[in-house]
PDB file of C-alpha atoms in Angstrom:
ATOM      1  CA  MET A  89     -30.097   2.699 -37.668  1.00  0.00           C
ATOM      2  CA  SER A  90     -26.792   3.141 -35.878  1.00  0.00           C
ATOM      3  CA  ASN A  91     -23.945   5.049 -37.431  1.00  0.00           C
ATOM      4  CA  PRO A  92     -21.395   2.573 -38.915  1.00  0.00           C
ATOM      5  CA  ILE A  93     -18.480   4.802 -37.941  1.00  0.00           C
ATOM      6  CA  ALA A  94     -19.698   5.003 -34.315  1.00  0.00           C
ATOM      7  CA  LEU A  95     -20.192   1.219 -34.284  1.00  0.00           C
ATOM      8  CA  ILE A  96     -16.640   0.656 -35.544  1.00  0.00           C
ATOM      9  CA  GLY A  97     -15.323   3.088 -32.937  1.00  0.00           C
ATOM     10  CA  ARG A  98     -17.151   1.299 -30.102  1.00  0.00           C
ATOM     11  CA  THR A  99     -15.960  -2.090 -31.358  1.00  0.00           C
ATOM     12  CA  ALA A 100     -12.356  -0.885 -31.485  1.00  0.00           C
ATOM     13  CA  THR A 101     -12.701   0.573 -27.977  1.00  0.00           C
ATOM     14  CA  TYR A 102     -14.043  -2.699 -26.565  1.00  0.00           C
ATOM     15  CA  LEU A 103     -11.305  -4.682 -28.286  1.00  0.00           C
ATOM     16  CA  LEU A 104      -8.635  -2.419 -26.793  1.00  0.00           C
ATOM     17  CA  LEU A 105     -10.242  -2.728 -23.347  1.00  0.00           C
ATOM     18  CA  VAL A 106     -10.371  -6.531 -23.647  1.00  0.00           C
ATOM     19  CA  LEU A 107      -6.706  -6.573 -24.694  1.00  0.00           C
ATOM     20  CA  ALA A 108      -5.714  -4.302 -21.807  1.00  0.00           C
ATOM     21  CA  ALA A 109      -7.695  -6.454 -19.348  1.00  0.00           C
ATOM     22  CA  PHE A 110      -6.014  -9.612 -20.667  1.00  0.00           C
ATOM     23  CA  ILE A 111      -2.544  -8.095 -20.339  1.00  0.00           C
ATOM     24  CA  SER A 112      -3.352  -6.972 -16.779  1.00  0.00           C
ATOM     25  CA  VAL A 113      -4.823 -10.299 -15.638  1.00  0.00           C
ATOM     26  CA  PHE A 114      -2.413 -12.647 -17.445  1.00  0.00           C
ATOM     27  CA  PRO A 115       0.436 -12.439 -14.843  1.00  0.00           C
ATOM     28  CA  PHE A 116      -1.992 -13.432 -12.088  1.00  0.00           C
ATOM     29  CA  PHE A 117      -3.386 -16.235 -14.286  1.00  0.00           C
ATOM     30  CA  TRP A 118       0.152 -17.460 -15.006  1.00  0.00           C
ATOM     31  CA  MET A 119       0.955 -17.389 -11.292  1.00  0.00           C
ATOM     32  CA  MET A 120      -2.132 -19.476 -10.456  1.00  0.00           C
ATOM     33  CA  ILE A 121      -1.370 -22.001 -13.206  1.00  0.00           C
ATOM     34  CA  GLY A 122       2.315 -22.130 -12.282  1.00  0.00           C
ATOM     35  CA  ALA A 123       1.469 -23.034  -8.676  1.00  0.00           C
ATOM     36  CA  THR A 124      -0.087 -26.275  -9.940  1.00  0.00           C
ATOM     37  CA  ASN A 125       2.896 -27.288 -12.095  1.00  0.00           C
ATOM     38  CA  THR A 126       6.400 -28.530 -11.436  1.00  0.00           C
ATOM     39  CA  SER A 127       9.390 -26.275 -11.909  1.00  0.00           C
ATOM     40  CA  ALA A 128      10.323 -28.098 -15.121  1.00  0.00           C
ATOM     41  CA  ASP A 129       6.843 -27.570 -16.598  1.00  0.00           C
ATOM     42  CA  ILE A 130       6.947 -23.859 -15.728  1.00  0.00           C
ATOM     43  CA  ILE A 131      10.315 -23.460 -17.440  1.00  0.00           C
ATOM     44  CA  LYS A 132       8.872 -25.185 -20.522  1.00  0.00           C
ATOM     45  CA  GLY A 133       6.041 -22.626 -20.564  1.00  0.00           C
ATOM     46  CA  ARG A 134       3.170 -24.987 -19.740  1.00  0.00           C
ATOM     47  CA  ALA A 135      -0.045 -22.910 -19.614  1.00  0.00           C
ATOM     48  CA  LEU A 136      -2.398 -25.689 -18.397  1.00  0.00           C
ATOM     49  CA  PRO A 137      -3.152 -26.710 -14.801  1.00  0.00           C
ATOM     50  CA  GLY A 138      -0.984 -29.518 -13.472  1.00  0.00           C
ATOM     51  CA  GLY A 139      -1.086 -31.868 -10.512  1.00  0.00           C
ATOM     52  CA  ALA A 140       1.759 -30.514  -8.393  1.00  0.00           C
ATOM     53  CA  LEU A 141      -0.181 -27.974  -6.323  1.00  0.00           C
ATOM     54  CA  TRP A 142      -0.198 -30.036  -3.128  1.00  0.00           C
ATOM     55  CA  ALA A 143       3.508 -30.913  -3.435  1.00  0.00           C
ATOM     56  CA  ASN A 144       4.389 -27.239  -4.030  1.00  0.00           C
ATOM     57  CA  MET A 145       2.374 -26.150  -0.999  1.00  0.00           C
ATOM     58  CA  VAL A 146       3.986 -28.793   1.208  1.00  0.00           C
ATOM     59  CA  ASN A 147       7.455 -27.732   0.050  1.00  0.00           C
ATOM     60  CA  PHE A 148       6.628 -24.085   0.662  1.00  0.00           C
ATOM     61  CA  PHE A 149       5.313 -24.593   4.204  1.00  0.00           C
ATOM     62  CA  THR A 150       8.211 -26.865   5.135  1.00  0.00           C
ATOM     63  CA  SER A 151      10.787 -24.327   3.950  1.00  0.00           C
ATOM     64  CA  VAL A 152       9.104 -21.249   5.471  1.00  0.00           C
ATOM     65  CA  ASP A 153       7.963 -20.455   9.019  1.00  0.00           C
ATOM     66  CA  MET A 154       4.639 -19.193   7.687  1.00  0.00           C
ATOM     67  CA  PRO A 155       2.939 -18.112  10.974  1.00  0.00           C
ATOM     68  CA  ARG A 156       5.943 -15.998  11.982  1.00  0.00           C
ATOM     69  CA  ILE A 157       6.401 -14.539   8.493  1.00  0.00           C
ATOM     70  CA  LEU A 158       2.704 -13.647   8.215  1.00  0.00           C
ATOM     71  CA  PHE A 159       2.766 -12.004  11.634  1.00  0.00           C
ATOM     72  CA  ASN A 160       5.766  -9.899  10.624  1.00  0.00           C
ATOM     73  CA  SER A 161       4.142  -8.860   7.355  1.00  0.00           C
ATOM     74  CA  PHE A 162       0.712  -8.040   8.797  1.00  0.00           C
ATOM     75  CA  PHE A 163       2.127  -6.206  11.801  1.00  0.00           C
ATOM     76  CA  ILE A 164       4.451  -4.049   9.723  1.00  0.00           C
ATOM     77  CA  ALA A 165       1.857  -3.363   7.022  1.00  0.00           C
ATOM     78  CA  GLY A 166      -1.124  -2.962   9.369  1.00  0.00           C
ATOM     79  CA  PHE A 167       0.450  -0.923  12.156  1.00  0.00           C
ATOM     80  CA  GLY A 168       2.487   1.092   9.661  1.00  0.00           C
ATOM     81  CA  THR A 169      -0.643   1.896   7.668  1.00  0.00           C
ATOM     82  CA  ALA A 170      -2.572   2.988  10.767  1.00  0.00           C
ATOM     83  CA  MET A 171       0.263   5.261  11.937  1.00  0.00           C
ATOM     84  CA  THR A 172       0.759   6.738   8.466  1.00  0.00           C
ATOM     85  CA  LEU A 173      -2.939   7.528   8.080  1.00  0.00           C
ATOM     86  CA  LEU A 174      -3.110   9.152  11.517  1.00  0.00           C
ATOM     87  CA  VAL A 175       0.014  11.293  11.208  1.00  0.00           C
ATOM     88  CA  SER A 176      -0.395  12.211   7.525  1.00  0.00           C
ATOM     89  CA  SER A 177      -4.106  13.044   7.804  1.00  0.00           C
ATOM     90  CA  LEU A 178      -3.378  15.237  10.830  1.00  0.00           C
ATOM     91  CA  ALA A 179      -0.715  17.047   8.821  1.00  0.00           C
ATOM     92  CA  GLY A 180      -2.990  17.411   5.780  1.00  0.00           C
ATOM     93  CA  TYR A 181      -5.807  18.696   8.003  1.00  0.00           C
ATOM     94  CA  GLY A 182      -3.490  21.188   9.685  1.00  0.00           C
ATOM     95  CA  PHE A 183      -2.003  22.501   6.434  1.00  0.00           C
ATOM     96  CA  GLU A 184      -5.461  23.207   5.021  1.00  0.00           C
ATOM     97  CA  MET A 185      -7.374  24.334   8.107  1.00  0.00           C
ATOM     98  CA  PHE A 186      -4.818  26.569   9.808  1.00  0.00           C
ATOM     99  CA  ARG A 187      -3.408  29.610   8.086  1.00  0.00           C
ATOM    100  CA  SER A 188       0.134  30.861   8.576  1.00  0.00           C
ATOM    101  CA  ARG A 189       2.566  33.138   6.817  1.00  0.00           C
ATOM    102  CA  PHE A 190       4.976  30.232   6.285  1.00  0.00           C
ATOM    103  CA  ARG A 191       2.401  27.540   5.508  1.00  0.00           C
ATOM    104  CA  GLU A 192       2.859  27.430   1.746  1.00  0.00           C
ATOM    105  CA  LYS A 193       6.639  27.676   1.986  1.00  0.00           C
ATOM    106  CA  ILE A 194       6.803  24.724   4.386  1.00  0.00           C
ATOM    107  CA  PHE A 195       4.387  22.715   2.265  1.00  0.00           C
ATOM    108  CA  GLY A 196       6.350  23.526  -0.885  1.00  0.00           C
ATOM    109  CA  SER A 197       9.555  22.390   0.815  1.00  0.00           C
ATOM    110  CA  LEU A 198       7.896  19.090   1.701  1.00  0.00           C
ATOM    111  CA  LEU A 199       6.785  18.566  -1.887  1.00  0.00           C
ATOM    112  CA  LEU A 200      10.305  19.363  -3.073  1.00  0.00           C
ATOM    113  CA  MET A 201      11.568  16.499  -0.917  1.00  0.00           C
ATOM    114  CA  LEU A 202       9.544  14.095  -3.062  1.00  0.00           C
ATOM    115  CA  SER A 203      12.186  14.588  -5.764  1.00  0.00           C
ATOM    116  CA  ILE A 204      14.881  13.023  -3.557  1.00  0.00           C
ATOM    117  CA  PRO A 205      15.274   9.331  -4.488  1.00  0.00           C
ATOM    118  CA  PHE A 206      15.181   6.815  -1.664  1.00  0.00           C
ATOM    119  CA  ALA A 207      18.580   5.483  -2.781  1.00  0.00           C
ATOM    120  CA  ALA A 208      20.104   8.785  -1.647  1.00  0.00           C
ATOM    121  CA  LEU A 209      18.551   8.404   1.807  1.00  0.00           C
ATOM    122  CA  MET A 210      19.357   4.755   2.499  1.00  0.00           C
ATOM    123  CA  VAL A 211      22.872   5.181   3.885  1.00  0.00           C
ATOM    124  CA  PRO A 212      22.170   8.094   6.288  1.00  0.00           C
ATOM    125  CA  LEU A 213      18.894   6.423   7.321  1.00  0.00           C
ATOM    126  CA  PHE A 214      20.706   3.169   8.039  1.00  0.00           C
ATOM    127  CA  ILE A 215      23.363   4.980  10.078  1.00  0.00           C
ATOM    128  CA  MET A 216      20.662   6.764  12.064  1.00  0.00           C
ATOM    129  CA  MET A 217      18.850   3.484  12.782  1.00  0.00           C
ATOM    130  CA  ALA A 218      22.132   1.846  13.781  1.00  0.00           C
ATOM    131  CA  ASN A 219      22.893   4.677  16.219  1.00  0.00           C
ATOM    132  CA  LEU A 220      19.406   4.292  17.709  1.00  0.00           C
ATOM    133  CA  LYS A 221      19.927   0.496  18.064  1.00  0.00           C
ATOM    134  CA  MET A 222      16.929  -0.204  15.838  1.00  0.00           C
ATOM    135  CA  ILE A 223      18.510  -2.471  13.245  1.00  0.00           C
ATOM    136  CA  ASN A 224      16.507  -5.692  12.806  1.00  0.00           C
ATOM    137  CA  THR A 225      13.415  -4.267  14.538  1.00  0.00           C
ATOM    138  CA  TYR A 226       9.875  -3.411  13.478  1.00  0.00           C
ATOM    139  CA  GLN A 227      10.489   0.234  14.348  1.00  0.00           C
ATOM    140  CA  ALA A 228      13.212   0.511  11.718  1.00  0.00           C
ATOM    141  CA  ILE A 229      10.680  -0.415   9.019  1.00  0.00           C
ATOM    142  CA  ILE A 230       7.658   1.496  10.292  1.00  0.00           C
ATOM    143  CA  LEU A 231       9.076   4.832  11.493  1.00  0.00           C
ATOM    144  CA  PRO A 232      10.550   6.055   8.158  1.00  0.00           C
ATOM    145  CA  THR A 233       7.178   5.552   6.442  1.00  0.00           C
ATOM    146  CA  VAL A 234       4.947   7.186   9.065  1.00  0.00           C
ATOM    147  CA  ALA A 235       5.165  10.745   7.699  1.00  0.00           C
ATOM    148  CA  SER A 236       4.432  10.130   4.026  1.00  0.00           C
ATOM    149  CA  ILE A 237       4.712  13.372   2.057  1.00  0.00           C
ATOM    150  CA  PHE A 238       2.511  12.047  -0.735  1.00  0.00           C
ATOM    151  CA  ILE A 239      -0.262  11.052   1.706  1.00  0.00           C
ATOM    152  CA  VAL A 240       0.015  14.444   3.429  1.00  0.00           C
ATOM    153  CA  PHE A 241      -0.416  16.090   0.027  1.00  0.00           C
ATOM    154  CA  TYR A 242      -3.317  13.746  -0.788  1.00  0.00           C
ATOM    155  CA  PHE A 243      -5.158  14.541   2.447  1.00  0.00           C
ATOM    156  CA  ARG A 244      -4.601  18.260   2.073  1.00  0.00           C
ATOM    157  CA  GLN A 245      -6.067  18.232  -1.429  1.00  0.00           C
ATOM    158  CA  ALA A 246      -9.029  16.141  -0.248  1.00  0.00           C
ATOM    159  CA  THR A 247      -9.574  18.466   2.728  1.00  0.00           C
ATOM    160  CA  LYS A 248     -10.204  21.349   0.331  1.00  0.00           C
ATOM    161  CA  ALA A 249     -13.604  19.734  -0.343  1.00  0.00           C
ATOM    162  CA  PHE A 250     -14.385  19.416   3.377  1.00  0.00           C
ATOM    163  CA  PRO A 251     -17.354  21.672   4.268  1.00  0.00           C
ATOM    164  CA  HIS A 252     -16.004  24.321   6.621  1.00  0.00           C
ATOM    165  CA  GLU A 253     -19.549  24.960   7.870  1.00  0.00           C
ATOM    166  CA  LEU A 254     -19.364  21.663   9.765  1.00  0.00           C
ATOM    167  CA  ARG A 255     -16.186  22.799  11.522  1.00  0.00           C
ATOM    168  CA  ASP A 256     -17.721  26.138  12.416  1.00  0.00           C
ATOM    169  CA  ALA A 257     -20.880  24.452  13.733  1.00  0.00           C
ATOM    170  CA  ALA A 258     -18.802  22.032  15.805  1.00  0.00           C
ATOM    171  CA  ARG A 259     -16.873  24.934  17.313  1.00  0.00           C
ATOM    172  CA  ILE A 260     -20.124  26.675  18.217  1.00  0.00           C
ATOM    173  CA  ASP A 261     -21.241  23.455  19.930  1.00  0.00           C
ATOM    174  CA  GLY A 262     -18.098  23.624  22.085  1.00  0.00           C
ATOM    175  CA  LEU A 263     -15.961  20.908  20.461  1.00  0.00           C
ATOM    176  CA  LYS A 264     -12.211  21.263  20.703  1.00  0.00           C
ATOM    177  CA  GLU A 265     -10.047  20.931  17.593  1.00  0.00           C
ATOM    178  CA  TRP A 266      -9.027  17.322  18.306  1.00  0.00           C
ATOM    179  CA  GLN A 267     -12.696  16.420  18.827  1.00  0.00           C
ATOM    180  CA  ILE A 268     -13.585  18.035  15.497  1.00  0.00           C
ATOM    181  CA  PHE A 269     -10.874  15.988  13.823  1.00  0.00           C
ATOM    182  CA  LEU A 270     -11.948  12.691  15.403  1.00  0.00           C
ATOM    183  CA  PHE A 271     -15.729  12.993  15.394  1.00  0.00           C
ATOM    184  CA  VAL A 272     -16.453  15.286  12.446  1.00  0.00           C
ATOM    185  CA  TYR A 273     -13.551  15.265   9.993  1.00  0.00           C
ATOM    186  CA  MET A 274     -12.689  11.560  10.019  1.00  0.00           C
ATOM    187  CA  PRO A 275     -16.272  10.259   9.478  1.00  0.00           C
ATOM    188  CA  VAL A 276     -16.878  12.763   6.676  1.00  0.00           C
ATOM    189  CA  MET A 277     -13.580  11.894   4.958  1.00  0.00           C
ATOM    190  CA  ARG A 278     -13.997   8.099   5.202  1.00  0.00           C
ATOM    191  CA  SER A 279     -13.733   7.667   1.419  1.00  0.00           C
ATOM    192  CA  THR A 280     -10.413   9.486   1.450  1.00  0.00           C
ATOM    193  CA  TYR A 281      -9.210   7.295   4.304  1.00  0.00           C
ATOM    194  CA  ALA A 282     -10.283   4.156   2.410  1.00  0.00           C
ATOM    195  CA  ALA A 283      -8.353   5.178  -0.713  1.00  0.00           C
ATOM    196  CA  ALA A 284      -5.301   6.107   1.356  1.00  0.00           C
ATOM    197  CA  THR A 285      -5.531   2.789   3.230  1.00  0.00           C
ATOM    198  CA  ILE A 286      -5.238   0.829  -0.014  1.00  0.00           C
ATOM    199  CA  ILE A 287      -2.314   2.931  -1.249  1.00  0.00           C
ATOM    200  CA  VAL A 288      -0.360   2.811   2.022  1.00  0.00           C
ATOM    201  CA  PHE A 289      -1.102  -0.836   2.849  1.00  0.00           C
ATOM    202  CA  MET A 290       0.012  -2.003  -0.589  1.00  0.00           C
ATOM    203  CA  ALA A 291       3.192   0.082  -0.345  1.00  0.00           C
ATOM    204  CA  ASN A 292       4.009  -1.291   3.122  1.00  0.00           C
ATOM    205  CA  TRP A 293       3.114  -4.873   2.236  1.00  0.00           C
ATOM    206  CA  ASN A 294       5.211  -4.864  -0.957  1.00  0.00           C
ATOM    207  CA  ASN A 295       8.110  -2.907   0.561  1.00  0.00           C
ATOM    208  CA  TYR A 296      11.290  -4.774  -0.324  1.00  0.00           C
ATOM    209  CA  LEU A 297      14.471  -2.706  -0.478  1.00  0.00           C
ATOM    210  CA  TRP A 298      14.459  -1.095   2.974  1.00  0.00           C
ATOM    211  CA  PRO A 299      13.393  -4.275   4.868  1.00  0.00           C
ATOM    212  CA  LEU A 300      16.088  -6.165   2.958  1.00  0.00           C
ATOM    213  CA  ILE A 301      18.679  -3.768   4.384  1.00  0.00           C
ATOM    214  CA  VAL A 302      17.595  -3.540   8.032  1.00  0.00           C
ATOM    215  CA  LEU A 303      16.007  -6.961   8.715  1.00  0.00           C
ATOM    216  CA  GLN A 304      18.954  -9.258   9.181  1.00  0.00           C
ATOM    217  CA  THR A 305      17.496 -12.455  10.678  1.00  0.00           C
ATOM    218  CA  ASN A 306      15.032 -14.952   9.217  1.00  0.00           C
ATOM    219  CA  GLU A 307      12.701 -14.524  12.219  1.00  0.00           C
ATOM    220  CA  MET A 308      12.104 -10.870  11.325  1.00  0.00           C
ATOM    221  CA  LYS A 309      11.704 -11.162   7.560  1.00  0.00           C
ATOM    222  CA  THR A 310       8.477 -10.355   5.751  1.00  0.00           C
ATOM    223  CA  LEU A 311       6.680 -12.472   3.178  1.00  0.00           C
ATOM    224  CA  THR A 312       7.991 -10.316   0.327  1.00  0.00           C
ATOM    225  CA  LEU A 313      11.590 -10.963   1.376  1.00  0.00           C
ATOM    226  CA  VAL A 314      10.962 -14.675   1.826  1.00  0.00           C
ATOM    227  CA  VAL A 315       9.410 -15.084  -1.632  1.00  0.00           C
ATOM    228  CA  ALA A 316      12.287 -13.125  -3.185  1.00  0.00           C
ATOM    229  CA  GLY A 317      14.715 -15.357  -1.296  1.00  0.00           C
ATOM    230  CA  LEU A 318      13.157 -18.474  -2.811  1.00  0.00           C
ATOM    231  CA  THR A 319      14.294 -17.316  -6.253  1.00  0.00           C
ATOM    232  CA  SER A 320      17.909 -16.763  -5.174  1.00  0.00           C
ATOM    233  CA  ALA A 321      18.752 -20.463  -4.914  1.00  0.00           C
ATOM    234  CA  TYR A 322      21.064 -22.053  -7.470  1.00  0.00           C
ATOM    235  CA  THR A 323      18.152 -24.109  -8.835  1.00  0.00           C
ATOM    236  CA  PRO A 324      14.954 -22.378  -7.630  1.00  0.00           C
ATOM    237  CA  ASP A 325      11.736 -24.376  -7.490  1.00  0.00           C
ATOM    238  CA  PHE A 326       9.449 -22.082  -9.455  1.00  0.00           C
ATOM    239  CA  GLY A 327       6.333 -23.996  -8.397  1.00  0.00           C
ATOM    240  CA  VAL A 328       7.104 -23.175  -4.763  1.00  0.00           C
ATOM    241  CA  VAL A 329       7.863 -19.584  -5.744  1.00  0.00           C
ATOM    242  CA  MET A 330       4.438 -19.309  -7.409  1.00  0.00           C
ATOM    243  CA  VAL A 331       2.729 -20.588  -4.259  1.00  0.00           C
ATOM    244  CA  GLY A 332       4.579 -17.988  -2.220  1.00  0.00           C
ATOM    245  CA  ALA A 333       3.655 -15.282  -4.718  1.00  0.00           C
ATOM    246  CA  ILE A 334      -0.025 -16.203  -4.366  1.00  0.00           C
ATOM    247  CA  PHE A 335       0.114 -15.875  -0.575  1.00  0.00           C
ATOM    248  CA  ALA A 336       1.952 -12.554  -0.962  1.00  0.00           C
ATOM    249  CA  THR A 337      -0.694 -11.246  -3.375  1.00  0.00           C
ATOM    250  CA  LEU A 338      -3.906 -12.320  -1.625  1.00  0.00           C
ATOM    251  CA  PRO A 339      -3.917  -9.746   1.261  1.00  0.00           C
ATOM    252  CA  THR A 340      -3.615  -6.781  -1.098  1.00  0.00           C
ATOM    253  CA  LEU A 341      -6.394  -8.198  -3.292  1.00  0.00           C
ATOM    254  CA  VAL A 342      -8.673  -8.662  -0.268  1.00  0.00           C
ATOM    255  CA  ILE A 343      -8.017  -5.110   0.977  1.00  0.00           C
ATOM    256  CA  PHE A 344      -8.677  -3.666  -2.470  1.00  0.00           C
ATOM    257  CA  PHE A 345     -11.926  -5.569  -3.073  1.00  0.00           C
ATOM    258  CA  LEU A 346     -13.217  -4.691   0.405  1.00  0.00           C
ATOM    259  CA  LEU A 347     -12.546  -0.985  -0.094  1.00  0.00           C
ATOM    260  CA  GLN A 348     -12.819  -0.612  -3.873  1.00  0.00           C
ATOM    261  CA  ARG A 349     -16.045   1.423  -3.834  1.00  0.00           C
ATOM    262  CA  ARG A 350     -14.635   3.820  -1.266  1.00  0.00           C
ATOM    263  CA  PHE A 351     -11.351   3.850  -3.178  1.00  0.00           C
ATOM    264  CA  VAL A 352     -13.039   5.188  -6.324  1.00  0.00           C
ATOM    265  CA  GLU A 353     -14.925   7.792  -4.289  1.00  0.00           C
ATOM    266  CA  GLY A 354     -11.761   8.839  -2.482  1.00  0.00           C
ATOM    267  CA  MET A 355      -9.731   9.188  -5.679  1.00  0.00           C
ATOM    268  CA  LEU A 356     -12.518  11.315  -7.172  1.00  0.00           C
ATOM    269  CA  GLY A 357     -12.495  13.540  -4.105  1.00  0.00           C
ATOM    270  CA  ALA A 358     -15.948  12.528  -2.837  1.00  0.00           C
ATOM    271  CA  VAL A 359     -16.887  13.859   0.597  1.00  0.00           C
ATOM    272  CA  LYS A 360     -19.880  12.442   2.461  1.00  0.00           C
TER     273      LYS A 360
END
């Protein structure tokens, strides 16, 4: 016979988990329902599916150059993610694998820079981009995010679990350091790369403040900026906004579900 106290404890735990799951999923549910309703119904708080989905989608696609906006978003998020993973993993690998008298001091200085808020960097960063003639370009969005201090720290911590015997064996076989990184380190650390991919892609895809500052024409704007712009009208059509929010959310959901198993392994520090 089960212990009544343990049974009550498990029941309370499951109830809390169900409540937490409901709170987490409800915004997405509300977004899906809102996309099928008119703006007036959304304002009234209607929580049932409506019949305005097609009209909202038509209004969204007629007011937005979707192919161009999607290209901007995927190029910035995809290319930015690839460059960040390459540069930051190289830095993390170097900090852990190569010893130097100043290694820990340099790494500590980098970590200290994490305490600087982005708001304090916006003006000098904008001036630098203006002097380089990069305003309203993809480079202005991608370059400041390439060397991510947090991802460097993440890769260095994950590299501590990397078996050094593999590196020594590769050196004995005659591999150069860049070959060890490409053909030994990267395959072994694929779970870490998967977890970092989700983190960096979501950050780049949802990036709002910096693109808002440096992207000055509609042809260069990302989907996040466009959806935010739909709410700035005097009388915003919330049904259209919900449709845009769905399209802005789907890529991050797809990336997460494709890499979720590797994501858990990477966050736990698994090395295979």
